[in-house]
Amino acid sequence: MLNKEVLFKEIFQANSKKIYHLCYGYTGSDDSANDLMQETFLKVWQNLEKFRNQAMISTWIYRIAVNTCLSYLRVEKRQGKEELTNQIMDNKSEEVSEKPEQVETLYKCISHLEENERIIITMVLDELPYAEIAQISGITEGNLRVKIHRIKQKLTELYNKYERF
Amino acid sequence: MKDFEALKDIWHNQITLPKVSEEDVLIKLRKTKNGFANKLMMELMGIFLAIAVLMYVWISSPFKMWTTHLAMLIIIGCCFYYLYVQLKDYFRIKDDTLLNKPKDYIDYLKKYKSDRYKFNTRKYNIYTLFLSLGFLLYFVEIAFLVPVWVAAIGLIFTLSWILFCFFFLMKRYIRKEESRLEDMIANLERLEKQFKTEIN
C-alpha cells in the first residue's frame, strides 16, 4: 500500500500539470478542470496495478483524462446547463484578473474548437509526441497529422482575429 | 499577426496551476471508497434481510396450498433477480473501460445507456408482472385463513402499491430518464463523428 502511494505520488507530480491543462482546455473552467483532474487521478489509482506493465504510463493517464472529459460533457448537458462555449466565456470573464491577457485569449480561442480538437490541441501545445497523441485519441498518425495541421491553422486564425479586436 | 509557435510560447508561459494535490486525491479516494461500499452494503443487506424473512415465513408457516408455495418461490425469485442486477451493475461500474480508445468508450456509454433503458422498461414490466402474480397467489390461501375482508384489504393495499409504482413513479422516472438519454445519445453521436478516423 505504501509503495503504491509512493508510486502514485510520483505519477501525480509528473503528469498533473499537463492533465490539468487538458481539462482546462476542454472545459474552460478552473473549478471544472480541478474536479476533472481529481477524478482522473482517482481512476488512475484504481487502475494502477494494470499500469505497471505499461511502458508509457502517461499515454494511459491521458486516455483516462480524455474519457473522463467526454463523460463530463454528458453530465453538463444532461443537467440542462448552458452551452459549454457560453460557459467558457463566462468563466473567462470571471477569471480575467488571474491570467495574463494573451493566455486568456488563447483559452478563449480553444473554447471555439470542437471537443476533440480541444483535446488534441492541448496535447500539441504541451508538446506530446504525435505517436502518443495518436494512441491516446485512437486515430492513425497519418490522419492525426492532417487534423493537427487544420487545428493549428484554425486556432491561429481565431487568435489573430481576437487580437485585432 | 502571430504564428502557431508564438501561441505555443504563450501556452508555456502560463502560470496556472492545479489546486488539487496528490494528498487531496488520496483523501477523496478514501472517502469515496467508503461511501460507495457502505451504500452497496446497505442495499445488499436490505435485500438479504427480505429474502431471509420470506424464507422464514415460508418454512415456519404451515402453508397447505400449492399456490402459496409457488407465490413464495416467485417473490423470492424476484428478490434474487434484484440482487443479481445490483451486483451486475456494481461489477460493470468497476469495469475499466476508461482505458479504451475514446471511440470505443463512447460506444460503451451508448450501450450502457441503451441497456439501462431496456431495464427500466421491458425488464421492469416483467418484474412487476411476476411480483403481482406472486402476491395474488399468496392471497389465495390467506383468503381461506383470515376473514375475507382482511384478505381483500391486504390484497388491495399490496396491488395498489404495485400499480402506483408502475403507473406513476416508474412512468415519471422513465420520462425523465428518456429525455436525459436522448440528449446523451445525441451528444455521443456528435462526438463519435468527431472521433471518426476518416479525414473528410
Short mmCIF file of C-alpha atoms in Angstrom, two decimals:
data_model
loop_
_atom_site.label_atom_id
_atom_site.label_comp_id
_atom_site.label_asym_id
_atom_site.label_seq_id
_atom_site.Cartn_x
_atom_site.Cartn_y
_atom_site.Cartn_z
CA MET A 1 0.00 0.00 0.00
CA LEU A 2 2.84 2.33 0.91
CA ASN A 3 4.68 1.51 -2.33
CA LYS A 4 1.51 2.19 -4.26
CA GLU A 5 1.19 5.59 -2.59
CA VAL A 6 4.82 6.45 -3.37
CA LEU A 7 4.36 5.41 -7.00
CA PHE A 8 1.09 7.33 -7.21
CA LYS A 9 2.70 10.49 -5.87
CA GLU A 10 5.47 10.23 -8.46
CA ILE A 11 2.94 9.74 -11.24
CA PHE A 12 0.85 12.62 -9.97
CA GLN A 13 3.76 15.01 -9.81
CA ALA A 14 4.98 14.06 -13.28
CA ASN A 15 1.61 14.32 -15.01
CA SER A 16 -0.80 16.51 -13.05
CA LYS A 17 0.11 19.81 -14.70
CA LYS A 18 -0.41 18.52 -18.24
CA ILE A 19 -3.62 16.73 -17.32
CA TYR A 20 -4.84 19.95 -15.72
CA HIS A 21 -4.07 21.84 -18.95
CA LEU A 22 -6.02 19.26 -20.94
CA CYS A 23 -9.01 19.54 -18.61
CA TYR A 24 -8.79 23.33 -18.59
CA GLY A 25 -8.60 23.50 -22.37
CA TYR A 26 -11.60 21.19 -22.61
CA THR A 27 -13.88 22.79 -20.03
CA GLY A 28 -12.57 26.35 -19.95
CA SER A 29 -13.16 26.45 -16.21
CA ASP A 30 -10.62 26.30 -13.42
CA ASP A 31 -13.01 24.62 -10.98
CA SER A 32 -14.18 22.04 -13.51
CA ALA A 33 -10.58 21.40 -14.57
CA ASN A 34 -9.61 20.71 -10.95
CA ASP A 35 -12.62 18.40 -10.49
CA LEU A 36 -11.86 16.51 -13.69
CA MET A 37 -8.20 16.22 -12.84
CA GLN A 38 -9.07 14.84 -9.41
CA GLU A 39 -11.49 12.35 -10.97
CA THR A 40 -8.85 11.30 -13.49
CA PHE A 41 -6.30 10.56 -10.79
CA LEU A 42 -8.88 8.69 -8.69
CA LYS A 43 -9.29 6.40 -11.68
CA VAL A 44 -5.53 6.21 -12.14
CA TRP A 45 -5.22 4.97 -8.56
CA GLN A 46 -7.94 2.38 -9.10
CA ASN A 47 -6.18 1.08 -12.23
CA LEU A 48 -2.61 1.38 -11.02
CA GLU A 49 -1.99 -2.39 -10.99
CA LYS A 50 -2.84 -2.57 -14.70
CA PHE A 51 -0.41 0.21 -15.49
CA ARG A 52 2.62 -1.47 -14.03
CA ASN A 53 3.49 -3.35 -17.19
CA GLN A 54 2.97 -0.39 -19.48
CA ALA A 55 5.96 1.45 -20.87
CA MET A 56 4.13 4.73 -21.48
CA ILE A 57 2.17 5.42 -18.35
CA SER A 58 1.42 8.99 -19.45
CA THR A 59 -0.44 7.68 -22.53
CA TRP A 60 -2.82 5.73 -20.31
CA ILE A 61 -3.33 8.61 -17.94
CA TYR A 62 -4.14 10.88 -20.86
CA ARG A 63 -6.62 8.34 -22.19
CA ILE A 64 -8.38 8.19 -18.82
CA ALA A 65 -8.40 12.00 -18.74
CA VAL A 66 -9.86 12.23 -22.27
CA ASN A 67 -12.61 9.72 -21.45
CA THR A 68 -13.32 11.48 -18.17
CA CYS A 69 -13.65 14.77 -20.05
CA LEU A 70 -16.05 13.18 -22.55
CA SER A 71 -18.21 11.86 -19.71
CA TYR A 72 -18.11 15.28 -18.08
CA LEU A 73 -19.72 16.84 -21.11
CA ARG A 74 -22.54 14.31 -20.87
CA VAL A 75 -23.27 15.37 -17.31
CA GLU A 76 -23.10 19.07 -18.15
CA LYS A 77 -25.59 18.73 -21.00
CA ARG A 78 -27.82 16.38 -19.03
CA GLN A 79 -28.21 18.86 -16.24
CA GLY A 80 -29.51 21.35 -18.78
CA LYS A 81 -26.72 23.78 -18.24
CA GLU A 82 -25.94 26.38 -20.80
CA GLU A 83 -23.87 25.57 -23.84
CA LEU A 84 -20.28 24.81 -22.99
CA THR A 85 -18.94 27.62 -25.11
CA ASN A 86 -21.07 30.18 -23.30
CA GLN A 87 -19.98 28.70 -20.03
CA ILE A 88 -16.37 29.01 -21.07
CA MET A 89 -16.86 32.66 -22.00
CA ASP A 90 -18.43 33.36 -18.60
CA ASN A 91 -15.67 31.58 -16.78
CA LYS A 92 -13.13 33.53 -18.74
CA SER A 93 -14.62 36.86 -17.76
CA GLU A 94 -14.68 35.82 -14.10
CA GLU A 95 -11.07 34.83 -14.13
CA VAL A 96 -9.85 37.71 -16.19
CA SER A 97 -7.78 39.23 -13.46
CA GLU A 98 -6.00 35.99 -12.64
CA LYS A 99 -4.40 35.38 -16.02
CA PRO A 100 -2.35 37.34 -18.45
CA GLU A 101 -4.44 38.60 -21.33
CA GLN A 102 -2.72 36.51 -24.00
CA VAL A 103 -3.27 33.24 -22.15
CA GLU A 104 -6.83 34.36 -21.61
CA THR A 105 -7.34 34.91 -25.33
CA LEU A 106 -5.71 31.59 -26.18
CA TYR A 107 -8.12 29.66 -23.91
CA LYS A 108 -11.00 31.63 -25.36
CA CYS A 109 -9.97 30.57 -28.87
CA ILE A 110 -9.56 26.94 -27.81
CA SER A 111 -13.13 27.06 -26.48
CA HIS A 112 -14.33 27.75 -30.04
CA LEU A 113 -12.88 24.48 -31.33
CA GLU A 114 -14.76 21.18 -31.41
CA GLU A 115 -14.38 18.87 -28.41
CA ASN A 116 -11.88 16.50 -30.00
CA GLU A 117 -9.92 19.44 -31.43
CA ARG A 118 -9.63 20.98 -27.96
CA ILE A 119 -8.24 17.72 -26.61
CA ILE A 120 -5.75 17.30 -29.45
CA ILE A 121 -4.50 20.88 -29.48
CA THR A 122 -3.80 21.00 -25.74
CA MET A 123 -1.64 17.91 -26.17
CA VAL A 124 0.14 19.53 -29.13
CA LEU A 125 0.71 22.69 -27.13
CA ASP A 126 2.14 20.59 -24.29
CA GLU A 127 4.48 19.03 -26.88
CA LEU A 128 3.41 15.42 -26.65
CA PRO A 129 4.90 13.29 -29.45
CA TYR A 130 2.49 12.75 -32.34
CA ALA A 131 2.68 8.96 -31.92
CA GLU A 132 1.46 9.33 -28.34
CA ILE A 133 -1.36 11.71 -29.29
CA ALA A 134 -2.46 9.26 -31.99
CA GLN A 135 -2.51 6.43 -29.46
CA ILE A 136 -4.48 8.48 -26.93
CA SER A 137 -7.08 9.75 -29.37
CA GLY A 138 -7.35 6.39 -31.17
CA ILE A 139 -6.65 7.70 -34.68
CA THR A 140 -3.83 6.87 -37.08
CA GLU A 141 -0.74 9.05 -37.08
CA GLY A 142 -1.28 10.00 -40.73
CA ASN A 143 -4.82 11.22 -40.07
CA LEU A 144 -3.67 12.94 -36.93
CA ARG A 145 -1.04 14.98 -38.79
CA VAL A 146 -3.67 16.28 -41.21
CA LYS A 147 -6.03 17.01 -38.33
CA ILE A 148 -3.35 18.83 -36.33
CA HIS A 149 -2.41 20.92 -39.35
CA ARG A 150 -6.04 22.05 -39.70
CA ILE A 151 -6.48 22.72 -35.99
CA LYS A 152 -3.27 24.78 -35.85
CA GLN A 153 -4.48 26.90 -38.75
CA LYS A 154 -7.92 27.29 -37.20
CA LEU A 155 -6.53 28.28 -33.81
CA THR A 156 -4.00 30.72 -35.25
CA GLU A 157 -6.70 32.41 -37.35
CA LEU A 158 -9.02 32.63 -34.35
CA TYR A 159 -6.28 34.07 -32.17
CA ASN A 160 -5.26 36.73 -34.68
CA LYS A 161 -8.91 37.65 -35.20
CA TYR A 162 -9.41 38.06 -31.44
CA GLU A 163 -6.24 40.07 -31.05
CA ARG A 164 -7.30 42.54 -33.72
CA PHE A 165 -10.48 43.42 -31.80
CA MET B 1 -0.03 38.56 -36.52
CA LYS B 2 1.12 35.55 -34.55
CA ASP B 3 2.01 32.11 -35.86
CA PHE B 4 1.46 28.82 -34.04
CA GLU B 5 4.94 28.88 -32.48
CA ALA B 6 4.07 32.20 -30.85
CA LEU B 7 0.88 30.65 -29.43
CA LYS B 8 2.99 27.82 -28.07
CA ASP B 9 5.20 30.33 -26.26
CA ILE B 10 2.12 31.94 -24.71
CA TRP B 11 0.92 28.49 -23.62
CA HIS B 12 4.23 27.64 -21.98
CA ASN B 13 4.38 30.94 -20.16
CA GLN B 14 1.07 30.39 -18.40
CA ILE B 15 1.40 30.04 -14.67
CA THR B 16 -2.00 28.49 -13.95
CA LEU B 17 -1.50 25.54 -11.64
CA PRO B 18 -3.90 22.84 -10.43
CA LYS B 19 -5.34 23.44 -6.98
CA VAL B 20 -5.59 19.73 -6.27
CA SER B 21 -2.65 17.90 -4.70
CA GLU B 22 -1.94 14.16 -4.58
CA GLU B 23 -2.93 14.24 -0.90
CA ASP B 24 -6.36 15.65 -1.84
CA VAL B 25 -6.83 12.78 -4.29
CA LEU B 26 -5.91 10.18 -1.68
CA ILE B 27 -8.26 11.75 0.89
CA LYS B 28 -11.10 11.85 -1.65
CA LEU B 29 -10.32 8.27 -2.64
CA ARG B 30 -10.73 7.00 0.92
CA LYS B 31 -13.97 8.91 1.37
CA THR B 32 -15.46 7.83 -1.96
CA LYS B 33 -14.46 4.22 -1.49
CA ASN B 34 -16.05 4.01 1.93
CA GLY B 35 -19.17 5.86 0.85
CA PHE B 36 -19.78 3.63 -2.13
CA ALA B 37 -19.00 0.43 -0.26
CA ASN B 38 -21.37 1.42 2.57
CA LYS B 39 -24.21 2.24 0.19
CA LEU B 40 -23.83 -1.03 -1.64
CA MET B 41 -23.54 -2.94 1.63
CA MET B 42 -26.77 -1.38 2.94
CA GLU B 43 -28.66 -2.30 -0.23
CA LEU B 44 -27.33 -5.85 -0.22
CA MET B 45 -28.14 -6.26 3.48
CA GLY B 46 -31.67 -4.98 2.85
CA ILE B 47 -32.32 -7.49 0.11
CA PHE B 48 -30.72 -10.35 2.09
CA LEU B 49 -32.94 -9.45 5.04
CA ALA B 50 -36.03 -9.50 2.80
CA ILE B 51 -35.04 -12.93 1.44
CA ALA B 52 -34.37 -14.22 4.98
CA VAL B 53 -37.79 -13.01 6.24
CA LEU B 54 -39.56 -14.56 3.26
CA MET B 55 -37.70 -17.86 3.76
CA TYR B 56 -38.60 -17.83 7.47
CA VAL B 57 -42.29 -17.19 6.72
CA TRP B 58 -42.26 -19.93 4.09
CA ILE B 59 -40.63 -22.53 6.34
CA SER B 60 -42.35 -21.67 9.63
CA SER B 61 -45.89 -21.24 8.29
CA PRO B 62 -47.89 -24.40 7.61
CA PHE B 63 -48.97 -23.44 4.11
CA LYS B 64 -51.19 -26.09 2.58
CA MET B 65 -51.95 -24.86 -0.90
CA TRP B 66 -49.58 -25.19 -3.84
CA THR B 67 -50.43 -21.63 -4.91
CA THR B 68 -48.76 -20.24 -1.76
CA HIS B 69 -45.59 -22.25 -2.31
CA LEU B 70 -45.47 -21.03 -5.90
CA ALA B 71 -46.10 -17.46 -4.69
CA MET B 72 -43.19 -17.65 -2.23
CA LEU B 73 -40.98 -19.05 -4.96
CA ILE B 74 -41.89 -16.22 -7.35
CA ILE B 75 -41.43 -13.43 -4.75
CA ILE B 76 -38.09 -14.82 -3.57
CA GLY B 77 -37.11 -15.20 -7.23
CA CYS B 78 -37.86 -11.51 -7.76
CA CYS B 79 -35.64 -10.63 -4.78
CA PHE B 80 -32.79 -12.72 -6.18
CA TYR B 81 -33.24 -11.06 -9.55
CA TYR B 82 -32.91 -7.64 -7.91
CA LEU B 83 -29.80 -8.83 -6.07
CA TYR B 84 -28.34 -10.09 -9.37
CA VAL B 85 -28.97 -6.75 -11.11
CA GLN B 86 -27.36 -4.83 -8.24
CA LEU B 87 -24.26 -7.00 -8.25
CA LYS B 88 -24.00 -6.95 -12.05
CA ASP B 89 -24.16 -3.14 -12.11
CA TYR B 90 -21.58 -2.97 -9.36
CA PHE B 91 -19.12 -5.06 -11.37
CA ARG B 92 -19.93 -3.08 -14.50
CA ILE B 93 -19.07 0.18 -12.73
CA LYS B 94 -15.76 -1.37 -11.74
CA ASP B 95 -15.04 -2.26 -15.37
CA ASP B 96 -12.00 -0.40 -16.67
CA THR B 97 -13.48 0.77 -19.96
CA LEU B 98 -11.91 4.14 -19.27
CA LEU B 99 -8.72 2.73 -20.72
CA ASN B 100 -10.44 2.19 -24.07
CA LYS B 101 -9.90 4.36 -27.12
CA PRO B 102 -12.25 7.37 -26.99
CA LYS B 103 -14.44 5.98 -29.78
CA ASP B 104 -14.77 2.59 -28.05
CA TYR B 105 -15.52 4.36 -24.79
CA ILE B 106 -18.31 6.35 -26.45
CA ASP B 107 -19.71 3.08 -27.87
CA TYR B 108 -19.58 1.59 -24.39
CA LEU B 109 -21.50 4.54 -22.95
CA LYS B 110 -24.14 4.21 -25.67
CA LYS B 111 -24.54 0.51 -24.96
CA TYR B 112 -24.77 1.15 -21.22
CA LYS B 113 -27.48 3.78 -21.72
CA SER B 114 -29.49 1.55 -24.02
CA ASP B 115 -29.25 -1.34 -21.51
CA ARG B 116 -30.47 0.96 -18.76
CA TYR B 117 -33.44 1.91 -20.90
CA LYS B 118 -34.29 -1.75 -21.55
CA PHE B 119 -34.01 -2.46 -17.84
CA ASN B 120 -36.31 0.42 -16.89
CA THR B 121 -38.97 -0.53 -19.40
CA ARG B 122 -39.23 -4.12 -20.67
CA LYS B 123 -37.49 -5.85 -17.76
CA TYR B 124 -39.30 -3.77 -15.14
CA ASN B 125 -42.65 -4.73 -16.72
CA ILE B 126 -41.79 -8.42 -16.42
CA TYR B 127 -40.55 -7.88 -12.86
CA THR B 128 -43.82 -6.14 -11.88
CA LEU B 129 -45.89 -8.82 -13.56
CA PHE B 130 -44.17 -11.60 -11.64
CA LEU B 131 -44.31 -9.73 -8.34
CA SER B 132 -48.06 -9.09 -8.76
CA LEU B 133 -48.63 -12.72 -9.71
CA GLY B 134 -46.69 -13.82 -6.63
CA PHE B 135 -48.82 -11.68 -4.31
CA LEU B 136 -52.06 -12.74 -5.99
CA LEU B 137 -51.21 -16.41 -5.48
CA TYR B 138 -50.16 -15.73 -1.89
CA PHE B 139 -53.50 -14.15 -1.06
CA VAL B 140 -55.43 -17.19 -2.33
CA GLU B 141 -54.58 -19.20 0.81
CA ILE B 142 -54.71 -16.16 3.04
CA ALA B 143 -58.35 -15.67 1.97
CA PHE B 144 -59.14 -19.09 3.46
CA LEU B 145 -57.28 -18.41 6.72
CA VAL B 146 -58.47 -14.91 7.65
CA PRO B 147 -61.84 -13.13 7.23
CA VAL B 148 -62.38 -12.31 3.56
CA TRP B 149 -62.41 -8.56 4.19
CA VAL B 150 -58.96 -8.71 5.83
CA ALA B 151 -57.58 -10.63 2.85
CA ALA B 152 -59.30 -8.21 0.46
CA ILE B 153 -57.80 -5.15 2.20
CA GLY B 154 -54.36 -6.78 2.20
CA LEU B 155 -54.62 -7.63 -1.47
CA ILE B 156 -55.98 -4.21 -2.46
CA PHE B 157 -53.27 -2.42 -0.50
CA THR B 158 -50.46 -4.54 -1.99
CA LEU B 159 -51.71 -4.31 -5.57
CA SER B 160 -52.42 -0.58 -5.24
CA TRP B 161 -48.84 -0.02 -4.18
CA ILE B 162 -47.51 -2.05 -7.13
CA LEU B 163 -49.81 -0.20 -9.54
CA PHE B 164 -48.84 3.18 -8.05
CA CYS B 165 -45.16 2.34 -8.61
CA PHE B 166 -45.85 1.05 -12.11
CA PHE B 167 -48.17 3.76 -13.43
CA PHE B 168 -46.93 6.80 -11.53
CA LEU B 169 -43.46 6.54 -10.03
CA MET B 170 -41.91 4.41 -12.75
CA LYS B 171 -43.54 6.32 -15.64
CA ARG B 172 -42.24 9.59 -14.25
CA TYR B 173 -38.81 8.09 -13.74
CA ILE B 174 -38.77 6.66 -17.28
CA ARG B 175 -39.88 10.00 -18.78
CA LYS B 176 -37.01 11.82 -17.08
CA GLU B 177 -34.51 9.12 -17.96
CA GLU B 178 -35.72 9.01 -21.57
CA SER B 179 -35.24 12.73 -22.19
CA ARG B 180 -31.86 12.54 -20.49
CA LEU B 181 -30.98 9.58 -22.69
CA GLU B 182 -31.98 11.34 -25.88
CA ASP B 183 -29.72 14.27 -25.04
CA MET B 184 -26.88 11.98 -24.15
CA ILE B 185 -27.16 9.88 -27.29
CA ALA B 186 -27.32 12.99 -29.48
CA ASN B 187 -24.14 14.27 -27.83
CA LEU B 188 -22.46 10.90 -28.09
CA GLU B 189 -23.26 10.67 -31.78
CA ARG B 190 -21.86 14.12 -32.40
CA LEU B 191 -18.68 13.19 -30.57
CA GLU B 192 -18.47 9.87 -32.37
CA LYS B 193 -18.43 11.73 -35.68
CA GLN B 194 -15.55 13.86 -34.44
CA PHE B 195 -13.55 10.80 -33.48
CA LYS B 196 -14.05 9.01 -36.79
CA THR B 197 -10.74 8.08 -38.31
CA GLU B 198 -11.60 9.28 -41.81
CA ILE B 199 -10.42 12.71 -42.77
CA ASN B 200 -13.01 14.42 -44.90
#
